[in-house]
Amino acid sequence: MQDTLRIDATGARTTGAAIHVPGDKSITIRAVLLGAAANGETVIHYPLDALDTRSALDAVQALGAKVEDRDGAWIVHGGKLKSPSAPVDLGNSGTALRLLAGLLAGMDGMEAVLSGDESLRSRPMGRIVEPLRLMGADIEYLEHEGSAPLRVKGRRLQGISYEMPVASAQVKGALMLAALSADGETIITERIASRDHTECMLPLFGAPVHISENDGARSIRVHAAKLQAAEVNVPGDFSSAFLWVVLGALMHGNGIRISGVGQNETRMGALRAMQDAGADVAVHLTSYLGAEPVGNIRISPSRLRPLHIAPASIPLMIDELPLLALAASQAEGESVLEGLGELRHKESDRITETARVLAAFGVKADADGDTLLIGGPQMLSPTEDDCGDDHRIALLALACALLAGGESTLHKFSSADVSYPLVSDAVKAVIGYR
Ligand code: S3P
């Protein structure tokens, strides 16, 4: 773990080299949790081995699942979860905590306290607790109303029909996992789509999911099911790949090729926005891993038109927005990114943090409520900056440092380990220096 990263990006350029990004965080966490709940031996190939996914793995072990590492694949022996003897620490992972709350809420005899680091304990939990309580869940806030730590006591749940008030795959996923042990059917309706990895994965574990579309709304129906162990192949994480998409487009050089990366459309909004703005990107679908599309992306130096991002597309690019804001600063004209309110509830307030890091590198981004206004193109200058406690902000700072050229120093860069360990080594492999 490297806490201060010093980069001399003098003469840095993309080499046209190919890169393979680490496994998908959302998919790895879901596979670990479903594997723990399923009867038998679940095998997770190419998992993301990073702090957030380790938090999920430690949590299921605390709940009695046995876990092994077999040549880099994670094996989860699940099916008989029991109450943990101490609070379960989910670290920085909102996905793991929220999904686990849903999974445990319907397990008879279960009693668990779910907590996490300071950032996670400051994130909103009412968004899962309220609908889970509508299903009959017994969940209590132990310190502050609306926040973790949560005490979950498993009990019999009833299916509900629920229209999502915020587009959130974590909330949707928590309800779907609770539905697996509820009486009757649960119907979740989303008017604005969010990532659909839970929908894609549940059938692999033997739980049917029925999806219908009506009048622009998507309804997901789930009912009780006994999960059976599965084999999950995890694609590369599109969110990690997006670092390279931005660098490939904005840096001088021969561009970048990314192989084996997830191409689920509910994740690719930022890439589609870059294409709309004129980025030179080619996307090749090569196969499916279960229901998840996977393939290669090639990106070349590009001139960008201003980006106009509307609120309905934000969930499809939710984790890429800090890097997309950097791309906007290099477009020719003023970009407008609207409807960013959810960014304030991430591992940090990402509207404020994005503007802060960009400003440190000399780039002006104006936050007007939930909108970011960014003129371009703006020059970046090397600097010394702090990445804060947010992995996506650490990646933004890294991209800024590479684009700025010259020598930059990034403190607390180990924040990146939450989703992209060893990213600075990958930079050396893909970016050429003078
Ligand atoms: C995730 C959903 C998103 C995303 C997070 C991972 C998931 O959060 O930002 O990094 O795996 O379900 P929200 O559901 O809060 O939008």
CSV table of C-alpha atoms and ligand atoms in Angstrom, one decimal:
chain,number,residue,atom,x,y,z
A,1,MET,CA,0.0,0.0,0.0
A,2,GLN,CA,1.4,3.3,-1.1
A,3,ASP,CA,0.0,6.3,0.6
A,4,THR,CA,1.8,9.1,-1.2
A,5,LEU,CA,2.1,8.8,-5.0
A,6,ARG,CA,4.7,11.0,-6.7
A,7,ILE,CA,4.3,11.2,-10.5
A,8,ASP,CA,6.6,12.8,-13.0
A,9,ALA,CA,4.3,12.9,-16.0
A,10,THR,CA,6.7,15.0,-18.1
A,11,GLY,CA,6.3,13.8,-21.7
A,12,ALA,CA,3.7,11.2,-20.7
A,13,ARG,CA,1.8,9.7,-23.6
A,14,THR,CA,-0.4,6.7,-24.3
A,15,THR,CA,1.4,3.8,-26.0
A,16,GLY,CA,-1.4,1.9,-27.6
A,17,ALA,CA,-0.8,-0.9,-25.1
A,18,ALA,CA,-3.5,-3.2,-24.0
A,19,ILE,CA,-4.7,-3.3,-20.5
A,20,HIS,CA,-6.8,-5.8,-18.5
A,21,VAL,CA,-8.6,-4.1,-15.6
A,22,PRO,CA,-9.4,-5.9,-12.3
A,23,GLY,CA,-12.7,-7.7,-11.8
A,24,ASP,CA,-16.0,-5.9,-11.4
A,25,LYS,CA,-16.7,-4.7,-7.8
A,26,SER,CA,-20.5,-4.8,-8.0
A,27,ILE,CA,-20.5,-8.3,-9.5
A,28,THR,CA,-17.9,-9.7,-7.1
A,29,ILE,CA,-19.8,-8.5,-4.0
A,30,ARG,CA,-23.1,-9.9,-5.3
A,31,ALA,CA,-21.4,-13.3,-6.0
A,32,VAL,CA,-19.9,-13.4,-2.5
A,33,LEU,CA,-23.2,-12.6,-0.8
A,34,LEU,CA,-25.3,-14.9,-2.9
A,35,GLY,CA,-22.7,-17.7,-2.6
A,36,ALA,CA,-22.9,-17.4,1.1
A,37,ALA,CA,-26.6,-17.7,1.1
A,38,ALA,CA,-26.7,-20.6,-1.5
A,39,ASN,CA,-26.4,-24.3,-0.7
A,40,GLY,CA,-23.2,-25.8,-1.9
A,41,GLU,CA,-19.9,-24.5,-3.3
A,42,THR,CA,-19.9,-21.3,-5.3
A,43,VAL,CA,-16.9,-20.6,-7.4
A,44,ILE,CA,-16.0,-17.0,-8.3
A,45,HIS,CA,-13.5,-16.8,-11.1
A,46,TYR,CA,-11.5,-13.5,-11.5
A,47,PRO,CA,-13.0,-11.8,-8.5
A,48,LEU,CA,-11.9,-8.2,-7.7
A,49,ASP,CA,-9.5,-8.6,-4.9
A,50,ALA,CA,-9.7,-5.2,-3.3
A,51,LEU,CA,-10.7,-3.6,0.1
A,52,ASP,CA,-14.5,-3.5,-0.7
A,53,THR,CA,-14.7,-7.0,-1.9
A,54,ARG,CA,-12.6,-8.2,1.0
A,55,SER,CA,-15.1,-6.5,3.3
A,56,ALA,CA,-17.9,-8.6,1.8
A,57,LEU,CA,-15.8,-11.8,2.1
A,58,ASP,CA,-14.9,-11.1,5.7
A,59,ALA,CA,-18.6,-10.4,6.4
A,60,VAL,CA,-19.8,-13.7,5.1
A,61,GLN,CA,-17.1,-15.5,7.0
A,62,ALA,CA,-18.3,-13.8,10.2
A,63,LEU,CA,-21.7,-15.1,9.3
A,64,GLY,CA,-20.4,-18.7,9.2
A,65,ALA,CA,-19.7,-19.2,5.5
A,66,LYS,CA,-16.4,-20.9,4.7
A,67,VAL,CA,-14.2,-19.2,2.1
A,68,GLU,CA,-11.1,-20.4,0.2
A,69,ASP,CA,-8.8,-19.0,-2.4
A,70,ARG,CA,-8.1,-21.6,-5.1
A,71,ASP,CA,-5.5,-20.2,-7.6
A,72,GLY,CA,-7.1,-16.8,-7.4
A,73,ALA,CA,-10.7,-18.0,-7.7
A,74,TRP,CA,-12.8,-17.5,-4.5
A,75,ILE,CA,-14.7,-20.5,-3.3
A,76,VAL,CA,-17.6,-19.8,-1.0
A,77,HIS,CA,-19.2,-22.7,0.9
A,78,GLY,CA,-22.6,-21.3,1.8
A,79,GLY,CA,-26.1,-22.2,2.9
A,80,LYS,CA,-25.9,-22.2,6.7
A,81,LEU,CA,-25.5,-18.7,7.9
A,82,LYS,CA,-25.7,-18.0,11.6
A,83,SER,CA,-25.7,-14.9,13.8
A,84,PRO,CA,-22.2,-13.4,14.1
A,85,SER,CA,-20.7,-13.0,17.5
A,86,ALA,CA,-19.6,-9.4,17.0
A,87,PRO,CA,-20.7,-6.5,14.8
A,88,VAL,CA,-20.0,-7.1,11.1
A,89,ASP,CA,-17.7,-4.4,9.7
A,90,LEU,CA,-18.4,-3.7,6.1
A,91,GLY,CA,-15.6,-1.1,5.9
A,92,ASN,CA,-16.2,1.4,3.1
A,93,SER,CA,-18.7,-0.8,1.1
A,94,GLY,CA,-22.2,0.6,0.8
A,95,THR,CA,-23.1,-2.2,-1.7
A,96,ALA,CA,-22.0,-4.9,0.8
A,97,LEU,CA,-23.8,-3.3,3.7
A,98,ARG,CA,-27.1,-2.5,2.0
A,99,LEU,CA,-27.4,-5.8,0.1
A,100,LEU,CA,-26.5,-7.8,3.2
A,101,ALA,CA,-29.2,-6.0,5.2
A,102,GLY,CA,-31.7,-7.2,2.7
A,103,LEU,CA,-30.4,-10.7,2.6
A,104,LEU,CA,-30.4,-11.2,6.4
A,105,ALA,CA,-33.7,-9.4,7.1
A,106,GLY,CA,-35.7,-12.5,6.1
A,107,MET,CA,-33.5,-15.2,7.7
A,108,ASP,CA,-35.3,-16.6,10.7
A,109,GLY,CA,-33.2,-16.6,13.9
A,110,MET,CA,-30.6,-14.3,12.4
A,111,GLU,CA,-29.4,-11.3,14.5
A,112,ALA,CA,-26.6,-9.2,13.2
A,113,VAL,CA,-25.2,-5.6,13.7
A,114,LEU,CA,-24.0,-4.2,10.4
A,115,SER,CA,-21.5,-1.3,10.5
A,116,GLY,CA,-18.7,0.2,8.6
A,117,ASP,CA,-16.1,3.0,8.5
A,118,GLU,CA,-16.8,6.6,9.2
A,119,SER,CA,-17.8,7.3,5.6
A,120,LEU,CA,-20.2,4.4,5.4
A,121,ARG,CA,-21.7,5.3,8.8
A,122,SER,CA,-22.5,8.7,7.4
A,123,ARG,CA,-24.3,7.4,4.3
A,124,PRO,CA,-28.1,7.3,4.2
A,125,MET,CA,-29.7,3.9,5.2
A,126,GLY,CA,-33.3,5.0,5.4
A,127,ARG,CA,-33.6,4.3,1.7
A,128,ILE,CA,-33.2,0.5,2.5
A,129,VAL,CA,-34.6,0.4,6.0
A,130,GLU,CA,-38.0,2.0,5.0
A,131,PRO,CA,-38.9,-0.4,2.2
A,132,LEU,CA,-37.5,-3.4,4.1
A,133,ARG,CA,-39.7,-2.4,7.1
A,134,LEU,CA,-42.7,-2.3,4.7
A,135,MET,CA,-41.9,-6.0,4.1
A,136,GLY,CA,-42.0,-6.6,7.8
A,137,ALA,CA,-38.3,-6.4,8.6
A,138,ASP,CA,-37.0,-5.7,12.1
A,139,ILE,CA,-34.2,-3.3,11.6
A,140,GLU,CA,-33.1,-0.8,14.2
A,141,TYR,CA,-30.7,2.2,14.0
A,142,LEU,CA,-28.2,1.7,16.9
A,143,GLU,CA,-26.7,5.2,17.0
A,144,HIS,CA,-28.2,7.8,14.7
A,145,GLU,CA,-31.6,7.7,13.0
A,146,GLY,CA,-31.1,6.9,9.3
A,147,SER,CA,-27.5,5.6,9.6
A,148,ALA,CA,-25.5,2.5,10.2
A,149,PRO,CA,-24.8,0.7,12.5
A,150,LEU,CA,-28.0,-1.2,11.9
A,151,ARG,CA,-29.3,-4.2,14.0
A,152,VAL,CA,-31.1,-6.6,11.7
A,153,LYS,CA,-33.2,-9.4,13.3
A,154,GLY,CA,-34.3,-11.9,10.8
A,155,ARG,CA,-38.0,-12.6,10.6
A,156,ARG,CA,-40.7,-13.7,8.2
A,157,LEU,CA,-41.2,-11.0,5.5
A,158,GLN,CA,-44.1,-10.3,3.1
A,159,GLY,CA,-43.6,-9.4,-0.6
A,160,ILE,CA,-44.4,-5.8,-1.4
A,161,SER,CA,-45.0,-3.7,-4.5
A,162,TYR,CA,-42.5,-0.8,-4.4
A,163,GLU,CA,-41.8,2.1,-6.7
A,164,MET,CA,-38.2,3.3,-6.3
A,165,PRO,CA,-38.1,6.9,-5.1
A,166,VAL,CA,-34.3,7.1,-6.0
A,167,ALA,CA,-32.6,5.2,-8.8
A,168,SER,CA,-30.3,3.0,-6.8
A,169,ALA,CA,-29.1,-0.5,-7.6
A,170,GLN,CA,-28.1,-1.0,-4.0
A,171,VAL,CA,-31.7,-0.3,-2.8
A,172,LYS,CA,-33.2,-2.4,-5.6
A,173,GLY,CA,-30.7,-5.2,-4.8
A,174,ALA,CA,-31.4,-5.2,-1.1
A,175,LEU,CA,-35.2,-5.6,-1.8
A,176,MET,CA,-34.6,-8.3,-4.3
A,177,LEU,CA,-32.5,-10.3,-1.8
A,178,ALA,CA,-35.1,-9.8,0.9
A,179,ALA,CA,-37.8,-11.0,-1.5
A,180,LEU,CA,-35.9,-14.4,-1.7
A,181,SER,CA,-37.3,-15.2,1.7
A,182,ALA,CA,-40.6,-13.3,1.7
A,183,ASP,CA,-44.1,-14.7,1.4
A,184,GLY,CA,-45.7,-13.8,-1.9
A,185,GLU,CA,-44.2,-11.8,-4.8
A,186,THR,CA,-42.2,-8.6,-4.5
A,187,ILE,CA,-42.5,-6.2,-7.4
A,188,ILE,CA,-40.0,-3.4,-7.7
A,189,THR,CA,-40.6,-0.7,-10.2
A,190,GLU,CA,-38.0,1.7,-11.4
A,191,ARG,CA,-38.8,4.7,-13.7
A,192,ILE,CA,-35.1,5.5,-14.1
A,193,ALA,CA,-32.9,2.5,-14.8
A,194,SER,CA,-30.0,1.6,-12.5
A,195,ARG,CA,-27.4,-1.1,-12.9
A,196,ASP,CA,-29.0,-4.5,-13.3
A,197,HIS,CA,-26.3,-6.9,-11.9
A,198,THR,CA,-28.7,-8.4,-9.3
A,199,GLU,CA,-31.3,-9.2,-11.9
A,200,CYS,CA,-28.5,-10.7,-14.1
A,201,MET,CA,-27.1,-12.9,-11.3
A,202,LEU,CA,-30.0,-14.3,-9.4
A,203,PRO,CA,-31.1,-16.7,-12.1
A,204,LEU,CA,-27.6,-18.2,-12.0
A,205,PHE,CA,-28.2,-19.1,-8.4
A,206,GLY,CA,-31.6,-20.6,-9.3
A,207,ALA,CA,-33.9,-17.7,-8.4
A,208,PRO,CA,-36.1,-16.6,-11.3
A,209,VAL,CA,-36.5,-12.9,-12.0
A,210,HIS,CA,-39.3,-11.6,-14.2
A,211,ILE,CA,-38.9,-8.3,-15.9
A,212,SER,CA,-41.5,-6.3,-17.7
A,213,GLU,CA,-41.5,-2.8,-19.2
A,214,ASN,CA,-44.6,-0.7,-19.3
A,215,ASP,CA,-44.9,3.0,-20.2
A,216,GLY,CA,-41.2,3.7,-19.7
A,217,ALA,CA,-41.1,1.9,-16.2
A,218,ARG,CA,-39.4,-1.3,-15.6
A,219,SER,CA,-40.9,-3.8,-13.1
A,220,ILE,CA,-38.9,-6.6,-11.5
A,221,ARG,CA,-40.7,-9.5,-9.9
A,222,VAL,CA,-39.0,-11.8,-7.4
A,223,HIS,CA,-40.4,-14.5,-5.2
A,224,ALA,CA,-39.1,-16.8,-2.5
A,225,ALA,CA,-36.4,-19.2,-3.7
A,226,LYS,CA,-33.8,-21.6,-2.3
A,227,LEU,CA,-30.5,-20.5,-3.8
A,228,GLN,CA,-28.2,-23.1,-5.2
A,229,ALA,CA,-24.4,-22.6,-5.6
A,230,ALA,CA,-23.2,-21.3,-8.9
A,231,GLU,CA,-20.1,-20.6,-10.9
A,232,VAL,CA,-19.6,-16.9,-11.6
A,233,ASN,CA,-17.1,-15.4,-14.0
A,234,VAL,CA,-16.4,-11.8,-13.2
A,235,PRO,CA,-15.7,-9.4,-16.1
A,236,GLY,CA,-13.3,-6.5,-15.8
A,237,ASP,CA,-14.8,-3.5,-14.0
A,238,PHE,CA,-16.1,-0.9,-16.4
A,239,SER,CA,-15.7,1.8,-13.8
A,240,SER,CA,-12.0,1.0,-13.5
A,241,ALA,CA,-11.7,0.9,-17.3
A,242,PHE,CA,-13.2,4.3,-17.6
A,243,LEU,CA,-9.9,5.8,-16.2
A,244,TRP,CA,-8.3,4.4,-19.3
A,245,VAL,CA,-11.1,5.6,-21.6
A,246,VAL,CA,-10.5,9.2,-20.3
A,247,LEU,CA,-6.7,8.9,-20.5
A,248,GLY,CA,-6.8,7.3,-24.0
A,249,ALA,CA,-9.0,10.2,-25.3
A,250,LEU,CA,-7.3,13.1,-23.6
A,251,MET,CA,-3.6,12.3,-23.6
A,252,HIS,CA,-1.3,12.5,-26.6
A,253,GLY,CA,-0.1,9.2,-28.0
A,254,ASN,CA,-1.4,6.1,-29.6
A,255,GLY,CA,-4.5,5.5,-27.4
A,256,ILE,CA,-5.3,2.5,-25.2
A,257,ARG,CA,-6.9,-0.9,-25.6
A,258,ILE,CA,-8.8,-2.5,-22.8
A,259,SER,CA,-9.7,-6.2,-22.9
A,260,GLY,CA,-12.1,-8.4,-21.1
A,261,VAL,CA,-14.2,-5.5,-19.7
A,262,GLY,CA,-17.8,-5.6,-18.7
A,263,GLN,CA,-20.1,-4.0,-21.3
A,264,ASN,CA,-23.4,-4.0,-19.4
A,265,GLU,CA,-25.3,-1.0,-20.9
A,266,THR,CA,-26.5,0.0,-17.4
A,267,ARG,CA,-22.9,0.8,-16.6
A,268,MET,CA,-21.7,2.4,-19.8
A,269,GLY,CA,-23.4,5.8,-19.8
A,270,ALA,CA,-20.2,7.7,-19.4
A,271,LEU,CA,-18.7,6.0,-22.4
A,272,ARG,CA,-21.8,6.7,-24.5
A,273,ALA,CA,-21.7,10.3,-23.4
A,274,MET,CA,-18.0,10.5,-24.6
A,275,GLN,CA,-19.0,9.0,-27.9
A,276,ASP,CA,-21.8,11.5,-28.3
A,277,ALA,CA,-19.3,14.2,-27.7
A,278,GLY,CA,-17.1,12.9,-30.5
A,279,ALA,CA,-14.7,10.6,-28.8
A,280,ASP,CA,-12.9,8.1,-31.0
A,281,VAL,CA,-13.9,4.9,-29.2
A,282,ALA,CA,-14.6,1.4,-30.6
A,283,VAL,CA,-16.4,-1.1,-28.5
A,284,HIS,CA,-16.3,-4.9,-29.4
A,285,LEU,CA,-18.6,-7.3,-27.6
A,286,THR,CA,-16.7,-10.7,-27.5
A,287,SER,CA,-18.8,-12.9,-25.2
A,288,TYR,CA,-21.2,-13.2,-22.4
A,289,LEU,CA,-20.3,-14.3,-18.9
A,290,GLY,CA,-23.6,-15.5,-17.7
A,291,ALA,CA,-25.9,-12.7,-18.6
A,292,GLU,CA,-23.1,-10.1,-18.5
A,293,PRO,CA,-21.7,-8.9,-21.8
A,294,VAL,CA,-17.9,-8.6,-22.0
A,295,GLY,CA,-15.5,-7.4,-24.6
A,296,ASN,CA,-12.8,-4.9,-25.6
A,297,ILE,CA,-12.7,-1.2,-25.9
A,298,ARG,CA,-10.2,0.8,-28.0
A,299,ILE,CA,-9.8,4.5,-27.5
A,300,SER,CA,-7.7,7.1,-29.4
A,301,PRO,CA,-6.9,10.7,-28.8
A,302,SER,CA,-10.0,12.7,-29.4
A,303,ARG,CA,-11.4,16.2,-29.7
A,304,LEU,CA,-14.5,16.5,-27.7
A,305,ARG,CA,-17.6,18.6,-28.1
A,306,PRO,CA,-19.2,19.9,-24.9
A,307,LEU,CA,-21.1,17.3,-22.9
A,308,HIS,CA,-24.8,17.7,-22.0
A,309,ILE,CA,-25.8,15.2,-19.4
A,310,ALA,CA,-29.4,14.9,-18.4
A,311,PRO,CA,-30.6,13.6,-15.0
A,312,ALA,CA,-32.1,10.4,-16.3
A,313,SER,CA,-28.8,9.2,-17.6
A,314,ILE,CA,-26.9,9.8,-14.3
A,315,PRO,CA,-27.5,6.4,-12.8
A,316,LEU,CA,-25.9,4.8,-15.9
A,317,MET,CA,-22.7,6.7,-15.2
A,318,ILE,CA,-22.9,7.2,-11.5
A,319,ASP,CA,-19.4,6.1,-10.5
A,320,GLU,CA,-17.7,7.7,-13.6
A,321,LEU,CA,-18.9,11.3,-13.1
A,322,PRO,CA,-15.7,12.6,-11.4
A,323,LEU,CA,-13.6,11.4,-14.4
A,324,LEU,CA,-16.3,12.5,-16.9
A,325,ALA,CA,-16.1,16.0,-15.3
A,326,LEU,CA,-12.4,16.0,-16.1
A,327,ALA,CA,-13.2,15.0,-19.7
A,328,ALA,CA,-15.6,17.9,-19.9
A,329,SER,CA,-12.9,20.3,-18.9
A,330,GLN,CA,-11.0,19.3,-22.1
A,331,ALA,CA,-14.1,19.7,-24.4
A,332,GLU,CA,-14.4,22.7,-26.6
A,333,GLY,CA,-17.1,24.8,-25.0
A,334,GLU,CA,-19.2,24.6,-21.9
A,335,SER,CA,-20.4,21.3,-20.6
A,336,VAL,CA,-23.5,20.9,-18.3
A,337,LEU,CA,-23.8,17.9,-16.0
A,338,GLU,CA,-27.3,17.9,-14.4
A,339,GLY,CA,-29.0,15.9,-11.7
A,340,LEU,CA,-25.9,15.0,-9.7
A,341,GLY,CA,-27.6,15.0,-6.3
A,342,GLU,CA,-26.8,11.3,-5.6
A,343,LEU,CA,-23.1,12.1,-5.8
A,344,ARG,CA,-23.4,13.8,-2.5
A,345,HIS,CA,-24.3,10.4,-0.8
A,346,LYS,CA,-21.3,8.5,-2.1
A,347,GLU,CA,-18.1,7.6,-0.2
A,348,SER,CA,-17.6,11.4,-0.1
A,349,ASP,CA,-19.6,14.3,-1.4
A,350,ARG,CA,-18.4,13.8,-4.9
A,351,ILE,CA,-19.7,17.1,-6.3
A,352,THR,CA,-17.6,19.0,-3.8
A,353,GLU,CA,-14.6,16.7,-4.0
A,354,THR,CA,-14.6,16.6,-7.8
A,355,ALA,CA,-14.6,20.4,-8.0
A,356,ARG,CA,-11.9,20.5,-5.2
A,357,VAL,CA,-9.5,18.2,-7.0
A,358,LEU,CA,-10.0,19.8,-10.4
A,359,ALA,CA,-9.4,23.2,-8.8
A,360,ALA,CA,-6.1,21.9,-7.3
A,361,PHE,CA,-5.0,21.2,-10.8
A,362,GLY,CA,-6.1,24.6,-12.0
A,363,VAL,CA,-9.4,23.6,-13.6
A,364,LYS,CA,-12.6,25.5,-12.7
A,365,ALA,CA,-15.8,23.6,-12.3
A,366,ASP,CA,-18.8,25.5,-10.9
A,367,ALA,CA,-21.3,23.6,-8.8
A,368,ASP,CA,-24.8,25.1,-9.0
A,369,GLY,CA,-26.9,23.0,-6.7
A,370,ASP,CA,-26.9,19.5,-8.3
A,371,THR,CA,-25.4,20.8,-11.6
A,372,LEU,CA,-21.8,21.1,-12.6
A,373,LEU,CA,-20.8,23.7,-15.2
A,374,ILE,CA,-17.4,23.2,-16.7
A,375,GLY,CA,-15.9,25.3,-19.5
A,376,GLY,CA,-13.2,24.0,-21.7
A,377,PRO,CA,-10.6,23.4,-22.8
A,378,GLN,CA,-8.7,24.2,-19.6
A,379,MET,CA,-5.0,23.6,-19.0
A,380,LEU,CA,-4.1,21.4,-16.0
A,381,SER,CA,-1.0,22.2,-13.9
A,382,PRO,CA,0.9,19.8,-11.8
A,383,THR,CA,0.3,20.1,-8.1
A,384,GLU,CA,0.4,18.5,-4.6
A,385,ASP,CA,-3.0,17.3,-3.5
A,386,ASP,CA,-4.9,15.0,-1.1
A,387,CYS,CA,-7.1,12.3,-2.5
A,388,GLY,CA,-9.4,12.3,0.6
A,389,ASP,CA,-11.0,9.0,1.5
A,390,ASP,CA,-12.7,8.2,-1.7
A,391,HIS,CA,-11.4,5.7,-4.3
A,392,ARG,CA,-13.1,7.4,-7.3
A,393,ILE,CA,-11.6,10.8,-6.2
A,394,ALA,CA,-8.2,9.2,-6.0
A,395,LEU,CA,-8.5,8.0,-9.6
A,396,LEU,CA,-9.6,11.5,-10.7
A,397,ALA,CA,-6.5,12.9,-9.0
A,398,LEU,CA,-4.3,10.3,-10.8
A,399,ALA,CA,-5.8,11.2,-14.2
A,400,CYS,CA,-5.3,14.9,-13.5
A,401,ALA,CA,-1.7,14.3,-12.6
A,402,LEU,CA,-1.1,12.4,-15.8
A,403,LEU,CA,-2.7,15.0,-18.0
A,404,ALA,CA,-1.0,17.9,-16.2
A,405,GLY,CA,2.5,16.7,-17.1
A,406,GLY,CA,5.3,17.6,-14.8
A,407,GLU,CA,5.6,16.5,-11.2
A,408,SER,CA,2.6,16.0,-9.0
A,409,THR,CA,2.3,14.5,-5.5
A,410,LEU,CA,-0.9,12.7,-4.4
A,411,HIS,CA,-1.4,12.1,-0.7
A,412,LYS,CA,-3.7,9.4,0.6
A,413,PHE,CA,-3.5,7.7,-2.8
A,414,SER,CA,-4.1,4.3,-1.1
A,415,SER,CA,-7.8,5.3,-1.1
A,416,ALA,CA,-7.8,3.8,-4.6
A,417,ASP,CA,-7.3,0.3,-3.1
A,418,VAL,CA,-11.0,0.2,-2.4
A,419,SER,CA,-11.7,-0.7,-6.0
A,420,TYR,CA,-8.4,-0.5,-8.0
A,421,PRO,CA,-5.4,-1.8,-6.1
A,422,LEU,CA,-2.1,-1.4,-8.0
A,423,VAL,CA,-3.5,1.1,-10.4
A,424,SER,CA,-0.2,3.1,-10.3
A,425,ASP,CA,1.7,0.0,-11.5
A,426,ALA,CA,-0.8,-0.3,-14.4
A,427,VAL,CA,-0.1,3.3,-15.3
A,428,LYS,CA,3.6,2.4,-15.8
A,429,ALA,CA,2.6,-0.4,-18.1
A,430,VAL,CA,0.3,1.7,-20.3
A,431,ILE,CA,1.7,5.3,-20.2
A,432,GLY,CA,5.1,6.1,-21.7
A,433,TYR,CA,7.3,8.7,-20.2
A,434,ARG,CA,10.1,10.7,-21.8
B,1,S3P,C1,-23.6,-0.1,-6.8
B,1,S3P,C2,-24.6,0.9,-7.0
B,1,S3P,C3,-24.4,2.3,-7.1
B,1,S3P,C4,-22.9,2.6,-7.2
B,1,S3P,C5,-22.0,1.8,-6.3
B,1,S3P,C6,-22.2,0.3,-6.6
B,1,S3P,C7,-24.0,-1.5,-6.7
B,1,S3P,O1,-24.8,2.9,-5.8
B,1,S3P,O2,-22.6,4.0,-7.0
B,1,S3P,O3,-20.6,2.1,-6.5
B,1,S3P,O4,-23.1,-2.4,-6.8
B,1,S3P,O5,-25.2,-1.8,-6.6
B,1,S3P,P1,-26.3,3.4,-5.6
B,1,S3P,O6,-27.2,2.2,-5.6
B,1,S3P,O7,-26.3,4.1,-4.3
B,1,S3P,O8,-26.6,4.3,-6.7
